[in-house]
Structures are given as C-alpha cells and as structure tokens.
Amino acid sequence: MKVAIFSAKNYDRQFLQEANQDHGHELVYFEPRLTSETAALATDFPAVCAFINDELNAETLEAISANGTKLIALRSAGFNNVDIETAVKLGITVVRVPAYSPYAVAEHAAGLILTLNRKYHRAYSRVRESNFSLNGLLGFDLHGSTVGIVGTGKIGVCFAQIMKGFGCKLIAYDVFQNPSCLELGVKYVDLPELLANSDIVSLHCPLTPETYHIINAESLQYFKQGSMLINTSRGGLIDTKAIIDALKSRKIGFLGLDVYELEGNLFFEDLSDEVIQDDIFQRLLTFPNVVITGHQAFFTRNALQNIAQTTISNITDIAQGKVCANEVKI
Ligand code: NAD
C-alpha cells in the first residue's frame, strides 16, 4: 500500500524501513505535521500514518478523504487527536498501536520523580562547575511515601511495580480495578481520597472528554500541601493555568511533565533560535521545582521497534482485507 508518513523524523524512517522489509509497502516520508493545511500532501495516498500531534480533526479528515485516503495508521496508543466519529462517517479506518512498551513510559515517570526529588539536573550542572555545595539539593526517601496512580492500565501497572520496588505505599483511582494491581497490594480509592493522601500523584489515564482537565483548580484543592504531580500521559489532563497557581501557592511542591496541553506547536522540533510565543509554557519553565521533558517517555529503541512493527502489520492487515485487532472503534 502507498503510505504517506507524517511528522516523520530520521528515527521513524530507520525503524519503519526495517519493519517494512518483508511487507513491501511504498512508504513516503513527510516532515510536517498532518493538519488541514498540509492535508494536500496526502493526495492519492490510500493510507496516511500519523503521530500524536498530527491534527486529525474533521477538517483534515474531510480533506484527506476527498483526496482518496481510506486508512489512518496511528503510530501511537492514544487516539485523542482523531475525530473518530467523522472518520467513521467518511468510511476511514483508524488503526493504532495499543501497546509498545509500557515500561518505557513508566520508567520515565520514575525518572521524573527521582530528578525532582534528588535534583539530579541541578547537581549535574553544579559539579561540572566545581560547586560541590549540597544547599538546595535536599530530598526525601521514596521508601514509605504514598504514591497515587490515576489510571491503572498497561503503563499504570508497570509504574506500580516500579514504585513498589522503592517501598512506596500504593493507592489508585480507575474506572476499573486491575487484578494485577490488586495482586501488588494497590488499594483503590476515589479521586479526592487519592489526591488527599498521596505524596506523589502520577497520571496514567487516557485523555477523553471525562478526563480533560481532571487536574483543575477544584481538584487541586484536595492535594496534600507540597506534593508532587507527574504527567506522562496527555497534556490535556491538566489545566495549566490552575497548576501555575498551585505552584505559586506551593500547594504543588514538585511538577514533572512529559506532556503539555499546547505541545503541538512546540514539541519534537528544535526551536532554540526561536522566540517562544507561549507565555504559559514559558512561565512553567521559570519554576525551580518543575522539570519538563518534550514528550520523550515513549522514546526507547524497544518502543520504536514495536511501534514500527505493529504499524506496518496493521497496514498489511487492512491492505489484505483482514480484520485488524488494533482498529479503533467508537
Ligand atoms: P491503557 O488503556 O492500558 O490504560 C488506561 C487506564 O486508564 C485504564 O485502566 C482505564 O480504565 C483508565 N481510565 C480510563 N478512563 C478513566 C477515567 N475517567 N478515570 C480514571 N481512569 C480511567 O493505556 P496505557 O497503555 O496504560 O496508556 C495510558 C496513557 O499513556 C495513554 O492513553 C497515552 O495518553 C499515554 N502515553 C503517553 C506516552 C508518552 O510518551 N508520554 C506514551 C504512551 C502512552
């Protein structure tokens, strides 16, 4: 099948080429994001392959559908950037990669916790400048701390296993109780109770209309004073203006983000010579107790290999008229 691959970086090409060796699809790479403005690039491609910040809203879907696209192969687990109802109406099939490496994301969440707590980023710079002072580097034992996990699916369970290894007490909130978490001794509670009792809260639920801004001015009131919030899931889970207020009042004592609600205009690009226009993001960067990474939690070679293999075999399934287990249904 002829596939237009959007938001394509060198690393995507490398892993997709390898995965495609036995499948023989015609892969054409486009660096820009897929939006209504770039949709014309997909003209005469029966399939497009998209990533998390591609904008598959109604306008884009109508444009690519009019130009002959029948399949969207997402290189991601999350599909919050696709207007699925419109895709169904237009007869476009959407497939995704439901699991590629839950370990990658869970390990990154643990990394953010350790960095915020023990301040490795500050220590690294200090020691390189022969400043061996420990002032400002004081942390706390993770052992015995209470960790609240919001969303205990594939990534949430891996994260629970890691934090159990540190000797943390684990509580969780989810619309379903995961037996693997119960086996680990995780106690399920409602969201206000989780927020009120956790020293560290980590978000691992998908972005849906129900979870949009699940962390907002109201829910922030439940948090313990000075607690830590980690988001490696999707930026839209947090109301950024409300979190800035909570950082200023020190309600939130540490914030670790791999995702940001307006990341589409920023992440995955080198903007080091640009003037960033997003004042809210720039304000976040001024806090000493905030660590932000640019949506890299998934970025391990194991994950990229799995993403590429599943994406290519999803495309092959559809090209051969087979039922694809990874099709997104409403
Ligand atoms: P999953 O589907 O296995 O688990 C999601 C869990 O969230 C499920 O247990 C589900 O019941 C729960 N959930 C759904 N709605 C909820 C609600 N309203 N309240 C509480 N819990 C709810 O997904 P996963 O593989 O564990 O991935 C979780 C999320 O991580 C993805 O949706 C994606 O947004 C994000 N992600 C981020 C990266 C990254 O690089 N930063 C990479 C992969 C995935």
PDB file of C-alpha atoms in Angstrom, residues 21-252:
ATOM      1  CA  GLN A  21      11.325  -5.149   4.720  1.00  0.00           C
ATOM      2  CA  ASP A  22       9.043  -8.190   4.481  1.00  0.00           C
ATOM      3  CA  HIS A  23       5.864  -6.212   3.738  1.00  0.00           C
ATOM      4  CA  GLY A  24       6.843  -4.099   0.725  1.00  0.00           C
ATOM      5  CA  HIS A  25       4.616  -1.071   1.300  1.00  0.00           C
ATOM      6  CA  GLU A  26       5.556   2.119  -0.525  1.00  0.00           C
ATOM      7  CA  LEU A  27       6.480   4.476   2.313  1.00  0.00           C
ATOM      8  CA  VAL A  28       6.780   8.202   1.544  1.00  0.00           C
ATOM      9  CA  TYR A  29       8.002  10.432   4.365  1.00  0.00           C
ATOM     10  CA  PHE A  30       6.801  13.975   5.089  1.00  0.00           C
ATOM     11  CA  GLU A  31       8.395  16.022   7.858  1.00  0.00           C
ATOM     12  CA  PRO A  32       5.445  18.386   8.512  1.00  0.00           C
ATOM     13  CA  ARG A  33       2.638  17.566  10.886  1.00  0.00           C
ATOM     14  CA  LEU A  34      -0.614  16.470   9.273  1.00  0.00           C
ATOM     15  CA  THR A  35      -3.084  19.351   9.614  1.00  0.00           C
ATOM     16  CA  SER A  36      -5.799  20.754   7.371  1.00  0.00           C
ATOM     17  CA  GLU A  37      -3.059  22.932   5.837  1.00  0.00           C
ATOM     18  CA  THR A  38      -0.745  20.030   4.942  1.00  0.00           C
ATOM     19  CA  ALA A  39      -3.503  17.528   4.071  1.00  0.00           C
ATOM     20  CA  ALA A  40      -2.935  18.039   0.329  1.00  0.00           C
ATOM     21  CA  LEU A  41       0.403  16.209   0.670  1.00  0.00           C
ATOM     22  CA  ALA A  42      -1.616  13.017   1.165  1.00  0.00           C
ATOM     23  CA  THR A  43      -3.327  13.300  -2.247  1.00  0.00           C
ATOM     24  CA  ASP A  44      -3.655   9.841  -3.860  1.00  0.00           C
ATOM     25  CA  PHE A  45      -2.285   8.042  -0.805  1.00  0.00           C
ATOM     26  CA  PRO A  46      -4.790   5.366   0.298  1.00  0.00           C
ATOM     27  CA  ALA A  47      -3.113   5.356   3.725  1.00  0.00           C
ATOM     28  CA  VAL A  48      -1.645   8.012   5.984  1.00  0.00           C
ATOM     29  CA  CYS A  49       0.484   7.252   9.003  1.00  0.00           C
ATOM     30  CA  ALA A  50       0.244   9.837  11.785  1.00  0.00           C
ATOM     31  CA  PHE A  51       1.696  10.608  15.198  1.00  0.00           C
ATOM     32  CA  ILE A  52       0.386  12.184  18.379  1.00  0.00           C
ATOM     33  CA  ASN A  53       0.493  15.865  17.436  1.00  0.00           C
ATOM     34  CA  ASP A  54      -0.968  15.438  13.956  1.00  0.00           C
ATOM     35  CA  GLU A  55      -4.360  17.146  13.873  1.00  0.00           C
ATOM     36  CA  LEU A  56      -6.884  14.659  12.569  1.00  0.00           C
ATOM     37  CA  ASN A  57      -9.901  16.884  13.147  1.00  0.00           C
ATOM     38  CA  ALA A  58     -12.992  16.949  10.909  1.00  0.00           C
ATOM     39  CA  GLU A  59     -11.425  19.459   8.506  1.00  0.00           C
ATOM     40  CA  THR A  60      -8.276  17.379   7.954  1.00  0.00           C
ATOM     41  CA  LEU A  61     -10.258  14.131   7.684  1.00  0.00           C
ATOM     42  CA  GLU A  62     -12.611  15.603   5.076  1.00  0.00           C
ATOM     43  CA  ALA A  63      -9.633  16.881   3.068  1.00  0.00           C
ATOM     44  CA  ILE A  64      -7.712  13.581   3.055  1.00  0.00           C
ATOM     45  CA  SER A  65     -10.888  11.584   2.410  1.00  0.00           C
ATOM     46  CA  ALA A  66     -11.681  13.767  -0.638  1.00  0.00           C
ATOM     47  CA  ASN A  67      -8.134  13.043  -1.867  1.00  0.00           C
ATOM     48  CA  GLY A  68      -8.518   9.260  -1.635  1.00  0.00           C
ATOM     49  CA  THR A  69      -7.353   8.263   1.850  1.00  0.00           C
ATOM     50  CA  LYS A  70      -9.165   5.291   3.401  1.00  0.00           C
ATOM     51  CA  LEU A  71      -6.812   4.316   6.228  1.00  0.00           C
ATOM     52  CA  ILE A  72      -5.154   6.165   9.100  1.00  0.00           C
ATOM     53  CA  ALA A  73      -2.407   4.181  10.807  1.00  0.00           C
ATOM     54  CA  LEU A  74      -1.509   5.856  14.087  1.00  0.00           C
ATOM     55  CA  ARG A  75       1.997   5.301  15.446  1.00  0.00           C
ATOM     56  CA  SER A  76       0.620   5.819  18.955  1.00  0.00           C
ATOM     57  CA  ALA A  77      -1.604   4.243  21.582  1.00  0.00           C
ATOM     58  CA  GLY A  78      -3.600   7.417  22.305  1.00  0.00           C
ATOM     59  CA  PHE A  79      -6.114   8.493  19.631  1.00  0.00           C
ATOM     60  CA  ASN A  80      -7.449  11.679  21.279  1.00  0.00           C
ATOM     61  CA  ASN A  81      -6.153  13.674  18.263  1.00  0.00           C
ATOM     62  CA  VAL A  82      -8.536  11.878  15.860  1.00  0.00           C
ATOM     63  CA  ASP A  83     -12.192  12.798  15.379  1.00  0.00           C
ATOM     64  CA  ILE A  84     -13.261   9.154  15.290  1.00  0.00           C
ATOM     65  CA  GLU A  85     -16.950   9.901  14.616  1.00  0.00           C
ATOM     66  CA  THR A  86     -16.062  11.883  11.499  1.00  0.00           C
ATOM     67  CA  ALA A  87     -13.615   9.168  10.398  1.00  0.00           C
ATOM     68  CA  VAL A  88     -16.399   6.555  10.685  1.00  0.00           C
ATOM     69  CA  LYS A  89     -18.819   8.770   8.759  1.00  0.00           C
ATOM     70  CA  LEU A  90     -16.243   9.193   5.979  1.00  0.00           C
ATOM     71  CA  GLY A  91     -15.522   5.447   5.874  1.00  0.00           C
ATOM     72  CA  ILE A  92     -11.917   5.909   7.016  1.00  0.00           C
ATOM     73  CA  THR A  93     -10.493   3.027   9.074  1.00  0.00           C
ATOM     74  CA  VAL A  94      -8.287   4.043  12.012  1.00  0.00           C
ATOM     75  CA  VAL A  95      -5.727   1.635  13.465  1.00  0.00           C
ATOM     76  CA  ARG A  96      -3.306   2.250  16.321  1.00  0.00           C
ATOM     77  CA  VAL A  97      -0.540   0.657  18.397  1.00  0.00           C
ATOM     78  CA  PRO A  98      -2.280  -0.122  21.684  1.00  0.00           C
ATOM     79  CA  ALA A  99       0.869  -1.314  23.451  1.00  0.00           C
ATOM     80  CA  TYR A 100       4.511  -0.933  22.501  1.00  0.00           C
ATOM     81  CA  SER A 101       6.467  -0.514  25.694  1.00  0.00           C
ATOM     82  CA  PRO A 102       4.599   0.364  28.833  1.00  0.00           C
ATOM     83  CA  TYR A 103       7.985   0.034  30.571  1.00  0.00           C
ATOM     84  CA  ALA A 104       9.419   2.992  28.625  1.00  0.00           C
ATOM     85  CA  VAL A 105       6.748   5.400  29.876  1.00  0.00           C
ATOM     86  CA  ALA A 106       6.583   4.016  33.433  1.00  0.00           C
ATOM     87  CA  GLU A 107      10.384   4.177  33.748  1.00  0.00           C
ATOM     88  CA  HIS A 108      10.374   7.782  32.506  1.00  0.00           C
ATOM     89  CA  ALA A 109       7.742   8.707  35.114  1.00  0.00           C
ATOM     90  CA  ALA A 110      10.001   7.184  37.784  1.00  0.00           C
ATOM     91  CA  GLY A 111      12.914   9.164  36.315  1.00  0.00           C
ATOM     92  CA  LEU A 112      10.988  12.430  36.641  1.00  0.00           C
ATOM     93  CA  ILE A 113      10.210  11.597  40.281  1.00  0.00           C
ATOM     94  CA  LEU A 114      13.870  10.918  41.090  1.00  0.00           C
ATOM     95  CA  THR A 115      15.024  14.033  39.234  1.00  0.00           C
ATOM     96  CA  LEU A 116      12.541  16.302  41.031  1.00  0.00           C
ATOM     97  CA  ASN A 117      13.226  14.732  44.407  1.00  0.00           C
ATOM     98  CA  ARG A 118      17.025  14.414  44.305  1.00  0.00           C
ATOM     99  CA  LYS A 119      17.599  17.301  41.850  1.00  0.00           C
ATOM    100  CA  TYR A 120      20.000  15.475  39.543  1.00  0.00           C
ATOM    101  CA  HIS A 121      19.663  18.222  36.934  1.00  0.00           C
ATOM    102  CA  ARG A 122      20.971  20.836  39.358  1.00  0.00           C
ATOM    103  CA  ALA A 123      23.637  18.557  40.832  1.00  0.00           C
ATOM    104  CA  TYR A 124      24.941  17.691  37.343  1.00  0.00           C
ATOM    105  CA  SER A 125      25.487  21.355  36.420  1.00  0.00           C
ATOM    106  CA  ARG A 126      26.929  22.250  39.820  1.00  0.00           C
ATOM    107  CA  VAL A 127      29.562  19.518  39.899  1.00  0.00           C
ATOM    108  CA  ARG A 128      30.705  20.401  36.364  1.00  0.00           C
ATOM    109  CA  GLU A 129      31.379  23.906  37.675  1.00  0.00           C
ATOM    110  CA  SER A 130      33.261  22.549  40.717  1.00  0.00           C
ATOM    111  CA  ASN A 131      30.412  23.624  43.022  1.00  0.00           C
ATOM    112  CA  PHE A 132      30.097  20.770  45.482  1.00  0.00           C
ATOM    113  CA  SER A 133      27.694  22.528  47.858  1.00  0.00           C
ATOM    114  CA  LEU A 134      24.628  20.474  48.841  1.00  0.00           C
ATOM    115  CA  ASN A 135      22.460  23.501  49.663  1.00  0.00           C
ATOM    116  CA  GLY A 136      19.128  23.237  47.860  1.00  0.00           C
ATOM    117  CA  LEU A 137      19.566  19.565  46.962  1.00  0.00           C
ATOM    118  CA  LEU A 138      17.704  18.120  49.969  1.00  0.00           C
ATOM    119  CA  GLY A 139      15.333  15.293  49.004  1.00  0.00           C
ATOM    120  CA  PHE A 140      13.105  12.770  50.783  1.00  0.00           C
ATOM    121  CA  ASP A 141      13.032   8.971  50.979  1.00  0.00           C
ATOM    122  CA  LEU A 142      10.674   7.439  48.447  1.00  0.00           C
ATOM    123  CA  HIS A 143      10.508   4.444  50.777  1.00  0.00           C
ATOM    124  CA  GLY A 144       7.351   4.803  52.845  1.00  0.00           C
ATOM    125  CA  SER A 145       5.908   7.612  50.682  1.00  0.00           C
ATOM    126  CA  THR A 146       2.371   7.221  49.340  1.00  0.00           C
ATOM    127  CA  VAL A 147       2.058   7.158  45.563  1.00  0.00           C
ATOM    128  CA  GLY A 148      -1.355   7.718  43.942  1.00  0.00           C
ATOM    129  CA  ILE A 149      -1.791   6.277  40.452  1.00  0.00           C
ATOM    130  CA  VAL A 150      -4.592   7.667  38.274  1.00  0.00           C
ATOM    131  CA  GLY A 151      -5.257   5.050  35.576  1.00  0.00           C
ATOM    132  CA  THR A 152      -4.018   1.518  36.168  1.00  0.00           C
ATOM    133  CA  GLY A 153      -3.864   0.127  32.640  1.00  0.00           C
ATOM    134  CA  LYS A 154      -0.723  -1.199  30.984  1.00  0.00           C
ATOM    135  CA  ILE A 155       1.522   1.742  31.928  1.00  0.00           C
ATOM    136  CA  GLY A 156      -0.075   2.278  35.358  1.00  0.00           C
ATOM    137  CA  VAL A 157       0.654  -1.340  36.344  1.00  0.00           C
ATOM    138  CA  CYS A 158       4.317  -1.114  35.268  1.00  0.00           C
ATOM    139  CA  PHE A 159       4.616   2.128  37.208  1.00  0.00           C
ATOM    140  CA  ALA A 160       3.027   0.475  40.274  1.00  0.00           C
ATOM    141  CA  GLN A 161       5.592  -2.366  40.063  1.00  0.00           C
ATOM    142  CA  ILE A 162       8.491   0.109  39.908  1.00  0.00           C
ATOM    143  CA  MET A 163       7.229   2.200  42.829  1.00  0.00           C
ATOM    144  CA  LYS A 164       6.541  -0.911  44.885  1.00  0.00           C
ATOM    145  CA  GLY A 165      10.227  -1.726  44.369  1.00  0.00           C
ATOM    146  CA  PHE A 166      11.096   1.586  46.039  1.00  0.00           C
ATOM    147  CA  GLY A 167       9.000   0.584  49.059  1.00  0.00           C
ATOM    148  CA  CYS A 168       6.170   3.059  48.422  1.00  0.00           C
ATOM    149  CA  LYS A 169       2.579   2.636  49.611  1.00  0.00           C
ATOM    150  CA  LEU A 170       0.345   2.452  46.551  1.00  0.00           C
ATOM    151  CA  ILE A 171      -3.181   3.737  46.076  1.00  0.00           C
ATOM    152  CA  ALA A 172      -5.039   4.081  42.781  1.00  0.00           C
ATOM    153  CA  TYR A 173      -8.071   5.523  41.075  1.00  0.00           C
ATOM    154  CA  ASP A 174      -9.523   3.987  37.913  1.00  0.00           C
ATOM    155  CA  VAL A 175     -12.959   3.273  36.486  1.00  0.00           C
ATOM    156  CA  PHE A 176     -11.938  -0.424  36.509  1.00  0.00           C
ATOM    157  CA  GLN A 177      -9.884  -2.273  39.106  1.00  0.00           C
ATOM    158  CA  ASN A 178      -6.933  -4.073  37.528  1.00  0.00           C
ATOM    159  CA  PRO A 179      -6.338  -7.550  39.073  1.00  0.00           C
ATOM    160  CA  SER A 180      -2.551  -7.183  38.543  1.00  0.00           C
ATOM    161  CA  CYS A 181      -2.619  -4.045  40.679  1.00  0.00           C
ATOM    162  CA  LEU A 182      -4.721  -5.706  43.370  1.00  0.00           C
ATOM    163  CA  GLU A 183      -2.134  -8.527  43.455  1.00  0.00           C
ATOM    164  CA  LEU A 184       0.578  -5.914  44.064  1.00  0.00           C
ATOM    165  CA  GLY A 185      -1.384  -4.686  47.083  1.00  0.00           C
ATOM    166  CA  VAL A 186      -2.658  -1.483  45.456  1.00  0.00           C
ATOM    167  CA  LYS A 187      -5.682  -0.064  47.255  1.00  0.00           C
ATOM    168  CA  TYR A 188      -8.373   1.520  45.037  1.00  0.00           C
ATOM    169  CA  VAL A 189      -9.934   4.740  46.338  1.00  0.00           C
ATOM    170  CA  ASP A 190     -11.944   7.569  44.805  1.00  0.00           C
ATOM    171  CA  LEU A 191     -10.120  10.510  43.234  1.00  0.00           C
ATOM    172  CA  PRO A 192     -10.475  13.050  46.098  1.00  0.00           C
ATOM    173  CA  GLU A 193      -9.199  10.432  48.575  1.00  0.00           C
ATOM    174  CA  LEU A 194      -6.268   9.586  46.310  1.00  0.00           C
ATOM    175  CA  LEU A 195      -5.294  13.248  45.932  1.00  0.00           C
ATOM    176  CA  ALA A 196      -5.644  13.933  49.666  1.00  0.00           C
ATOM    177  CA  ASN A 197      -3.436  11.003  50.708  1.00  0.00           C
ATOM    178  CA  SER A 198      -0.673  10.943  48.102  1.00  0.00           C
ATOM    179  CA  ASP A 199       2.814  12.401  48.425  1.00  0.00           C
ATOM    180  CA  ILE A 200       3.210  11.746  44.701  1.00  0.00           C
ATOM    181  CA  VAL A 201       0.386  11.606  42.125  1.00  0.00           C
ATOM    182  CA  SER A 202       1.131  10.131  38.688  1.00  0.00           C
ATOM    183  CA  LEU A 203      -1.332  10.331  35.784  1.00  0.00           C
ATOM    184  CA  HIS A 204      -1.673   7.282  33.508  1.00  0.00           C
ATOM    185  CA  CYS A 205      -5.248   7.532  32.191  1.00  0.00           C
ATOM    186  CA  PRO A 206      -6.071   8.458  28.582  1.00  0.00           C
ATOM    187  CA  LEU A 207      -7.302  11.904  27.544  1.00  0.00           C
ATOM    188  CA  THR A 208     -11.058  11.663  26.993  1.00  0.00           C
ATOM    189  CA  PRO A 209     -13.915  14.138  27.472  1.00  0.00           C
ATOM    190  CA  GLU A 210     -14.243  12.706  31.032  1.00  0.00           C
ATOM    191  CA  THR A 211     -10.560  13.160  31.919  1.00  0.00           C
ATOM    192  CA  TYR A 212      -9.989  16.546  30.205  1.00  0.00           C
ATOM    193  CA  HIS A 213      -8.597  18.862  32.938  1.00  0.00           C
ATOM    194  CA  ILE A 214      -9.100  16.186  35.589  1.00  0.00           C
ATOM    195  CA  ILE A 215      -6.475  18.216  37.457  1.00  0.00           C
ATOM    196  CA  ASN A 216      -8.049  21.665  37.770  1.00  0.00           C
ATOM    197  CA  ALA A 217      -8.489  24.428  40.358  1.00  0.00           C
ATOM    198  CA  GLU A 218     -11.112  22.367  42.197  1.00  0.00           C
ATOM    199  CA  SER A 219      -9.301  19.010  42.302  1.00  0.00           C
ATOM    200  CA  LEU A 220      -6.012  20.749  43.176  1.00  0.00           C
ATOM    201  CA  GLN A 221      -7.584  21.774  46.494  1.00  0.00           C
ATOM    202  CA  TYR A 222      -7.585  18.107  47.555  1.00  0.00           C
ATOM    203  CA  PHE A 223      -3.820  17.665  47.094  1.00  0.00           C
ATOM    204  CA  LYS A 224      -1.532  17.466  50.132  1.00  0.00           C
ATOM    205  CA  GLN A 225       0.427  20.693  50.595  1.00  0.00           C
ATOM    206  CA  GLY A 226       3.762  20.420  48.786  1.00  0.00           C
ATOM    207  CA  SER A 227       3.000  17.161  46.981  1.00  0.00           C
ATOM    208  CA  MET A 228       4.437  16.020  43.661  1.00  0.00           C
ATOM    209  CA  LEU A 229       2.457  15.708  40.410  1.00  0.00           C
ATOM    210  CA  ILE A 230       3.737  13.735  37.414  1.00  0.00           C
ATOM    211  CA  ASN A 231       2.079  13.688  33.985  1.00  0.00           C
ATOM    212  CA  THR A 232       3.469  11.384  31.303  1.00  0.00           C
ATOM    213  CA  SER A 233       0.041  10.742  29.781  1.00  0.00           C
ATOM    214  CA  ARG A 234      -1.505  13.644  27.846  1.00  0.00           C
ATOM    215  CA  GLY A 235      -1.215  17.383  28.441  1.00  0.00           C
ATOM    216  CA  GLY A 236      -4.969  17.979  28.392  1.00  0.00           C
ATOM    217  CA  LEU A 237      -5.344  16.131  31.709  1.00  0.00           C
ATOM    218  CA  ILE A 238      -4.022  19.233  33.498  1.00  0.00           C
ATOM    219  CA  ASP A 239      -5.420  22.771  33.446  1.00  0.00           C
ATOM    220  CA  THR A 240      -2.057  24.514  33.081  1.00  0.00           C
ATOM    221  CA  LYS A 241      -3.219  27.908  34.412  1.00  0.00           C
ATOM    222  CA  ALA A 242      -4.548  26.205  37.567  1.00  0.00           C
ATOM    223  CA  ILE A 243      -1.293  24.296  38.074  1.00  0.00           C
ATOM    224  CA  ILE A 244       0.713  27.533  37.820  1.00  0.00           C
ATOM    225  CA  ASP A 245      -1.428  28.990  40.628  1.00  0.00           C
ATOM    226  CA  ALA A 246      -0.886  25.822  42.668  1.00  0.00           C
ATOM    227  CA  LEU A 247       2.890  26.060  42.136  1.00  0.00           C
ATOM    228  CA  LYS A 248       2.846  29.720  43.225  1.00  0.00           C
ATOM    229  CA  SER A 249       0.941  28.866  46.428  1.00  0.00           C
ATOM    230  CA  ARG A 250       3.261  25.839  46.943  1.00  0.00           C
ATOM    231  CA  LYS A 251       0.246  23.500  47.070  1.00  0.00           C
ATOM    232  CA  ILE A 252       2.157  21.608  44.400  1.00  0.00           C
TER     233      ILE A 252
END
